[in-house]
PDB file of C-alpha atoms in Angstrom:
ATOM      1  CA  MET A  11       0.832  11.927   1.725  1.00  0.00           C
ATOM      2  CA  LYS A  12       1.945  11.021  -2.213  1.00  0.00           C
ATOM      3  CA  GLN A  13      -0.424   8.756  -4.110  1.00  0.00           C
ATOM      4  CA  ILE A  14       0.137   6.107  -5.386  1.00  0.00           C
ATOM      5  CA  VAL A  15      -1.705   3.337  -7.254  1.00  0.00           C
ATOM      6  CA  PHE A  16      -0.850  -0.335  -6.336  1.00  0.00           C
ATOM      7  CA  ALA A  17      -2.724  -2.131 -10.424  1.00  0.00           C
ATOM      8  CA  THR A  18      -4.798  -4.919  -8.114  1.00  0.00           C
ATOM      9  CA  HIS A  19      -8.194  -6.426  -7.387  1.00  0.00           C
ATOM     10  CA  ASN A  20      -6.494  -8.445  -4.248  1.00  0.00           C
ATOM     11  CA  GLN A  21      -7.674  -7.734  -1.350  1.00  0.00           C
ATOM     12  CA  ASN A  22      -5.329  -9.907   0.506  1.00  0.00           C
ATOM     13  CA  LYS A  23      -2.285  -8.571  -1.738  1.00  0.00           C
ATOM     14  CA  LEU A  24      -3.626  -5.051  -1.152  1.00  0.00           C
ATOM     15  CA  ARG A  25      -3.781  -5.208   2.670  1.00  0.00           C
ATOM     16  CA  GLU A  26      -0.035  -6.736   2.695  1.00  0.00           C
ATOM     17  CA  MET A  27       1.446  -4.297   0.560  1.00  0.00           C
ATOM     18  CA  ARG A  28       0.299  -1.481   2.784  1.00  0.00           C
ATOM     19  CA  GLU A  29       1.088  -3.682   5.739  1.00  0.00           C
ATOM     20  CA  ILE A  30       5.138  -3.335   3.883  1.00  0.00           C
ATOM     21  CA  PHE A  31       4.831   0.556   2.579  1.00  0.00           C
ATOM     22  CA  ARG A  32       3.413   1.421   6.621  1.00  0.00           C
ATOM     23  CA  GLN A  33       6.252  -0.593   7.939  1.00  0.00           C
ATOM     24  CA  ALA A  34       9.121   0.568   5.743  1.00  0.00           C
ATOM     25  CA  GLN A  35       7.959   4.683   5.858  1.00  0.00           C
ATOM     26  CA  GLU A  36       7.467   4.649   9.316  1.00  0.00           C
ATOM     27  CA  HIS A  37      11.413   6.481   9.522  1.00  0.00           C
ATOM     28  CA  MET A  38      10.884   8.699   5.698  1.00  0.00           C
ATOM     29  CA  GLU A  39       9.449  12.251   4.603  1.00  0.00           C
ATOM     30  CA  GLY A  40       7.826  12.264   1.902  1.00  0.00           C
ATOM     31  CA  LEU A  41       5.272   9.405   2.626  1.00  0.00           C
ATOM     32  CA  TYR A  42       3.074   7.084   0.572  1.00  0.00           C
ATOM     33  CA  GLU A  43      -0.582   5.942   0.115  1.00  0.00           C
ATOM     34  CA  VAL A  44      -1.217   2.634  -1.833  1.00  0.00           C
ATOM     35  CA  LEU A  45      -4.112   3.047  -3.344  1.00  0.00           C
ATOM     36  CA  GLY A  46      -5.986  -0.348  -5.360  1.00  0.00           C
ATOM     37  CA  LEU A  47      -7.477   0.041  -8.440  1.00  0.00           C
ATOM     38  CA  ASP A  48     -11.276  -0.011  -6.964  1.00  0.00           C
ATOM     39  CA  ASP A  49      -9.968   3.264  -5.191  1.00  0.00           C
ATOM     40  CA  ILE A  50      -9.870   4.691  -8.717  1.00  0.00           C
ATOM     41  CA  GLY A  51     -12.481   3.416  -9.838  1.00  0.00           C
ATOM     42  CA  CYS A  52     -10.817   0.554 -11.682  1.00  0.00           C
ATOM     43  CA  HIS A  53     -13.401  -2.545 -11.849  1.00  0.00           C
ATOM     44  CA  GLU A  54     -11.969  -3.844 -15.112  1.00  0.00           C
ATOM     45  CA  GLU A  55     -10.363  -7.747 -14.932  1.00  0.00           C
ATOM     46  CA  ILE A  56      -7.045  -7.158 -16.377  1.00  0.00           C
ATOM     47  CA  VAL A  57      -6.257  -9.823 -18.810  1.00  0.00           C
ATOM     48  CA  GLU A  58      -2.904 -11.329 -17.513  1.00  0.00           C
ATOM     49  CA  ASP A  59      -1.611 -13.637 -21.169  1.00  0.00           C
ATOM     50  CA  ALA A  60       2.262 -12.972 -20.723  1.00  0.00           C
ATOM     51  CA  ASP A  61       4.469 -15.956 -20.694  1.00  0.00           C
ATOM     52  CA  THR A  62       6.517 -14.524 -17.744  1.00  0.00           C
ATOM     53  CA  ILE A  63       5.622 -12.683 -14.475  1.00  0.00           C
ATOM     54  CA  GLU A  64       7.758  -9.481 -15.644  1.00  0.00           C
ATOM     55  CA  GLY A  65       5.741 -10.083 -18.334  1.00  0.00           C
ATOM     56  CA  ASN A  66       2.492  -9.891 -16.533  1.00  0.00           C
ATOM     57  CA  ALA A  67       3.589  -7.236 -13.717  1.00  0.00           C
ATOM     58  CA  LYS A  68       3.739  -4.536 -16.991  1.00  0.00           C
ATOM     59  CA  ILE A  69       0.520  -5.726 -18.521  1.00  0.00           C
ATOM     60  CA  LYS A  70      -0.854  -4.760 -15.174  1.00  0.00           C
ATOM     61  CA  ALA A  71       1.213  -1.245 -14.575  1.00  0.00           C
ATOM     62  CA  ASP A  72       0.535  -0.171 -18.229  1.00  0.00           C
ATOM     63  CA  PHE A  73      -3.101  -1.051 -18.770  1.00  0.00           C
ATOM     64  CA  VAL A  74      -3.747   1.410 -15.455  1.00  0.00           C
ATOM     65  CA  THR A  75      -0.901   4.181 -16.975  1.00  0.00           C
ATOM     66  CA  ALA A  76      -3.048   3.935 -20.422  1.00  0.00           C
ATOM     67  CA  ARG A  77      -6.477   3.952 -19.112  1.00  0.00           C
ATOM     68  CA  TYR A  78      -6.473   6.425 -16.156  1.00  0.00           C
ATOM     69  CA  HIS A  79      -2.836   8.633 -15.839  1.00  0.00           C
ATOM     70  CA  VAL A  80      -1.728   7.482 -13.004  1.00  0.00           C
ATOM     71  CA  ASP A  81       1.681   6.605 -11.824  1.00  0.00           C
ATOM     72  CA  CYS A  82       1.320   2.822 -10.516  1.00  0.00           C
ATOM     73  CA  PHE A  83       3.064  -0.166  -9.882  1.00  0.00           C
ATOM     74  CA  ALA A  84       2.148  -3.871 -10.662  1.00  0.00           C
ATOM     75  CA  ASP A  85       2.943  -7.110  -9.006  1.00  0.00           C
ATOM     76  CA  ASP A  86       3.349 -11.003 -10.147  1.00  0.00           C
ATOM     77  CA  THR A  87       4.275 -13.681  -8.455  1.00  0.00           C
ATOM     78  CA  GLY A  88       5.192 -17.375  -9.287  1.00  0.00           C
ATOM     79  CA  LEU A  89       5.986 -20.098  -7.640  1.00  0.00           C
ATOM     80  CA  GLU A  90       9.012 -22.499  -8.450  1.00  0.00           C
ATOM     81  CA  VAL A  91       8.903 -25.759  -7.436  1.00  0.00           C
ATOM     82  CA  GLU A  92      12.339 -27.715  -8.521  1.00  0.00           C
ATOM     83  CA  ALA A  93      10.651 -31.300  -8.577  1.00  0.00           C
ATOM     84  CA  LEU A  94       8.095 -30.044 -10.634  1.00  0.00           C
ATOM     85  CA  GLY A  95      10.134 -28.329 -13.307  1.00  0.00           C
ATOM     86  CA  GLY A  96       9.493 -25.109 -12.216  1.00  0.00           C
ATOM     87  CA  ALA A  97       6.151 -24.755 -12.564  1.00  0.00           C
ATOM     88  CA  PRO A  98       3.192 -24.018 -11.395  1.00  0.00           C
ATOM     89  CA  GLY A  99       5.250 -20.241 -12.063  1.00  0.00           C
ATOM     90  CA  VAL A 100       3.893 -17.922 -14.012  1.00  0.00           C
ATOM     91  CA  TYR A 101       0.280 -20.138 -13.943  1.00  0.00           C
ATOM     92  CA  SER A 102       0.666 -20.002 -10.041  1.00  0.00           C
ATOM     93  CA  ALA A 103      -2.327 -18.061  -9.699  1.00  0.00           C
ATOM     94  CA  ARG A 104      -4.601 -20.809 -11.594  1.00  0.00           C
ATOM     95  CA  TYR A 105      -2.549 -24.415 -11.245  1.00  0.00           C
ATOM     96  CA  ALA A 106      -5.634 -26.007 -10.340  1.00  0.00           C
ATOM     97  CA  GLY A 107      -7.592 -24.692 -13.226  1.00  0.00           C
ATOM     98  CA  PRO A 108      -9.629 -20.901 -14.357  1.00  0.00           C
ATOM     99  CA  GLN A 109     -11.804 -20.576 -11.442  1.00  0.00           C
ATOM    100  CA  CYS A 110     -10.192 -21.900  -9.223  1.00  0.00           C
ATOM    101  CA  SER A 111      -9.761 -21.053  -5.086  1.00  0.00           C
ATOM    102  CA  TYR A 112      -7.004 -20.916  -3.264  1.00  0.00           C
ATOM    103  CA  GLN A 113      -7.160 -23.831  -0.984  1.00  0.00           C
ATOM    104  CA  ASP A 114      -7.131 -25.700  -4.601  1.00  0.00           C
ATOM    105  CA  ASN A 115      -4.493 -24.499  -5.820  1.00  0.00           C
ATOM    106  CA  VAL A 116      -2.853 -26.385  -1.917  1.00  0.00           C
ATOM    107  CA  ASP A 117      -4.658 -29.725  -2.607  1.00  0.00           C
ATOM    108  CA  LYS A 118      -3.446 -29.790  -6.577  1.00  0.00           C
ATOM    109  CA  MET A 119      -0.041 -28.646  -4.884  1.00  0.00           C
ATOM    110  CA  LEU A 120       0.285 -30.922  -1.676  1.00  0.00           C
ATOM    111  CA  ALA A 121      -1.047 -33.861  -4.364  1.00  0.00           C
ATOM    112  CA  ALA A 122       2.064 -33.614  -6.876  1.00  0.00           C
ATOM    113  CA  MET A 123       4.732 -33.340  -4.113  1.00  0.00           C
ATOM    114  CA  ARG A 124       3.091 -36.589  -2.405  1.00  0.00           C
ATOM    115  CA  GLY A 125       6.344 -38.809  -1.398  1.00  0.00           C
ATOM    116  CA  GLN A 126       8.665 -36.540  -3.449  1.00  0.00           C
ATOM    117  CA  ALA A 127      12.025 -36.508  -1.795  1.00  0.00           C
ATOM    118  CA  ASN A 128      13.127 -33.170  -3.412  1.00  0.00           C
ATOM    119  CA  ARG A 129      11.074 -29.986  -1.961  1.00  0.00           C
ATOM    120  CA  LYS A 130      12.694 -27.401  -2.459  1.00  0.00           C
ATOM    121  CA  ALA A 131      10.907 -24.593  -3.965  1.00  0.00           C
ATOM    122  CA  ALA A 132      10.752 -20.424  -4.583  1.00  0.00           C
ATOM    123  CA  PHE A 133       8.580 -17.221  -4.424  1.00  0.00           C
ATOM    124  CA  ARG A 134       9.411 -15.018  -6.810  1.00  0.00           C
ATOM    125  CA  THR A 135       8.139 -11.551  -7.259  1.00  0.00           C
ATOM    126  CA  VAL A 136       7.981  -9.335  -9.470  1.00  0.00           C
ATOM    127  CA  ILE A 137       6.925  -5.198  -9.658  1.00  0.00           C
ATOM    128  CA  ALA A 138       6.834  -3.336 -12.360  1.00  0.00           C
ATOM    129  CA  LEU A 139       6.312   0.747 -11.741  1.00  0.00           C
ATOM    130  CA  ASN A 140       5.205   3.287 -14.163  1.00  0.00           C
ATOM    131  CA  LEU A 141       6.590   6.905 -12.327  1.00  0.00           C
ATOM    132  CA  GLY A 142       6.899   9.902 -14.504  1.00  0.00           C
ATOM    133  CA  GLY A 143       6.450   7.881 -17.912  1.00  0.00           C
ATOM    134  CA  GLN A 144       9.214   5.855 -17.623  1.00  0.00           C
ATOM    135  CA  GLN A 145       8.958   1.668 -16.077  1.00  0.00           C
ATOM    136  CA  HIS A 146      11.873   0.011 -13.676  1.00  0.00           C
ATOM    137  CA  CYS A 147      11.506  -3.375 -12.234  1.00  0.00           C
ATOM    138  CA  PHE A 148      11.994  -4.253  -8.795  1.00  0.00           C
ATOM    139  CA  GLU A 149      12.693  -8.837  -8.259  1.00  0.00           C
ATOM    140  CA  GLY A 150      12.085  -9.911  -4.875  1.00  0.00           C
ATOM    141  CA  ARG A 151      12.682 -13.838  -3.806  1.00  0.00           C
ATOM    142  CA  CYS A 152      12.384 -16.113  -1.121  1.00  0.00           C
ATOM    143  CA  ASP A 153      13.205 -19.836  -0.942  1.00  0.00           C
ATOM    144  CA  GLY A 154      12.324 -22.269   1.006  1.00  0.00           C
ATOM    145  CA  GLN A 155      10.512 -26.175   1.086  1.00  0.00           C
ATOM    146  CA  ILE A 156       6.733 -27.592   0.219  1.00  0.00           C
ATOM    147  CA  THR A 157       6.171 -28.146   3.711  1.00  0.00           C
ATOM    148  CA  GLU A 158       3.701 -31.747   3.772  1.00  0.00           C
ATOM    149  CA  ALA A 159       0.549 -30.444   4.779  1.00  0.00           C
ATOM    150  CA  GLN A 160      -0.894 -27.556   5.632  1.00  0.00           C
ATOM    151  CA  ARG A 161       0.246 -25.250   8.279  1.00  0.00           C
ATOM    152  CA  GLY A 162      -1.418 -21.777   9.683  1.00  0.00           C
ATOM    153  CA  THR A 163      -3.688 -19.776   8.876  1.00  0.00           C
ATOM    154  CA  ASP A 164      -2.271 -16.235   8.148  1.00  0.00           C
ATOM    155  CA  GLY A 165      -1.406 -15.033   4.810  1.00  0.00           C
ATOM    156  CA  PHE A 166      -3.031 -16.515   1.901  1.00  0.00           C
ATOM    157  CA  GLY A 167      -2.334 -18.052  -1.384  1.00  0.00           C
ATOM    158  CA  TYR A 168       0.402 -21.210  -1.374  1.00  0.00           C
ATOM    159  CA  ASP A 169       1.367 -19.916   2.482  1.00  0.00           C
ATOM    160  CA  PRO A 170       0.087 -22.737   4.513  1.00  0.00           C
ATOM    161  CA  ILE A 171       2.227 -24.999   3.170  1.00  0.00           C
ATOM    162  CA  PHE A 172       5.607 -23.227   2.076  1.00  0.00           C
ATOM    163  CA  GLN A 173       8.045 -23.135   4.443  1.00  0.00           C
ATOM    164  CA  PRO A 174      10.741 -20.557   4.021  1.00  0.00           C
ATOM    165  CA  ASP A 175      15.164 -21.587   4.655  1.00  0.00           C
ATOM    166  CA  GLY A 176      15.872 -20.885   8.281  1.00  0.00           C
ATOM    167  CA  TYR A 177      12.647 -21.076   9.353  1.00  0.00           C
ATOM    168  CA  ASP A 178      10.552 -23.689  10.951  1.00  0.00           C
ATOM    169  CA  HIS A 179       7.294 -22.055  10.057  1.00  0.00           C
ATOM    170  CA  THR A 180       5.565 -21.754   7.384  1.00  0.00           C
ATOM    171  CA  PHE A 181       4.372 -18.232   5.512  1.00  0.00           C
ATOM    172  CA  ALA A 182       0.745 -18.908   6.946  1.00  0.00           C
ATOM    173  CA  GLU A 183       2.041 -19.571  10.502  1.00  0.00           C
ATOM    174  CA  LEU A 184       4.527 -16.258  11.088  1.00  0.00           C
ATOM    175  CA  GLY A 185       2.391 -13.238  11.228  1.00  0.00           C
ATOM    176  CA  HIS A 186       2.259 -10.460   8.294  1.00  0.00           C
ATOM    177  CA  GLU A 187       5.198  -8.204  10.438  1.00  0.00           C
ATOM    178  CA  ALA A 188       7.320 -11.636  10.098  1.00  0.00           C
ATOM    179  CA  LYS A 189       6.286 -13.200   6.061  1.00  0.00           C
ATOM    180  CA  ASN A 190       6.227  -9.391   5.313  1.00  0.00           C
ATOM    181  CA  ALA A 191      10.341  -9.036   6.054  1.00  0.00           C
ATOM    182  CA  ILE A 192      11.146 -12.056   4.940  1.00  0.00           C
ATOM    183  CA  SER A 193       8.698 -12.950   2.186  1.00  0.00           C
ATOM    184  CA  HIS A 194       9.151 -12.447  -1.986  1.00  0.00           C
ATOM    185  CA  ARG A 195       7.163  -9.681  -1.875  1.00  0.00           C
ATOM    186  CA  GLY A 196       8.419  -7.598   0.565  1.00  0.00           C
ATOM    187  CA  ARG A 197      11.241  -8.089  -0.769  1.00  0.00           C
ATOM    188  CA  ALA A 198      10.672  -6.806  -4.142  1.00  0.00           C
ATOM    189  CA  THR A 199       8.347  -3.935  -2.539  1.00  0.00           C
ATOM    190  CA  GLN A 200      11.030  -2.558  -0.427  1.00  0.00           C
ATOM    191  CA  LYS A 201      13.160  -2.298  -3.419  1.00  0.00           C
ATOM    192  CA  LEU A 202      10.688  -0.266  -4.631  1.00  0.00           C
ATOM    193  CA  ILE A 203      10.123   1.629  -1.059  1.00  0.00           C
ATOM    194  CA  ALA A 204      14.534   2.941  -1.682  1.00  0.00           C
ATOM    195  CA  PHE A 205      14.047   3.776  -4.814  1.00  0.00           C
ATOM    196  CA  LEU A 206      10.800   5.865  -4.127  1.00  0.00           C
ATOM    197  CA  LYS A 207      13.330   7.427  -0.943  1.00  0.00           C
ATOM    198  CA  GLY A 208      15.860   8.162  -3.364  1.00  0.00           C
ATOM    199  CA  LEU A 209      13.767  10.579  -5.192  1.00  0.00           C
ATOM    200  CA  GLU A 210      12.654  12.512  -2.678  1.00  0.00           C
TER     201      GLU A 210
END
């Protein structure tokens, strides 16, 4: 089995990525095992100071490739809320402050959207893949709405307040497999896996 490093310390994201790879690879040859940063002995916090999610994904992938000389991929995700002018966008993870929790971000978003009729939002993920000395980027997007209250206990981040278009449930209510099939990260990862499959 081939190994590829996912440049993250976030155990929620790592678990989700491994699940997406597992689902996608059921009918593939040349399977990939997804490693996290802890698996390669990287315990540093990579500074993500770009002003776009694409830039942050590239920063993380380039850091790992330069320091550890491994093929890897990194992602960054932004929640873009129409009524907030596209905010929090690249600042989604630290929307409520530098050391904020997921719940802090959710609380701030619900407060910002209180009484707002336009609740359109979109999650956008960009994955940067460094493979064989070349970089490739893949984007995934999921449109939906910000709910008026939290619903569901599955998932992480803004999942309890994001309801994807065409569904009556939030990401936190859908369950991992259903969410991964339609989510921003799932769609970007499916493009990544299709690219890797094309190299076989």
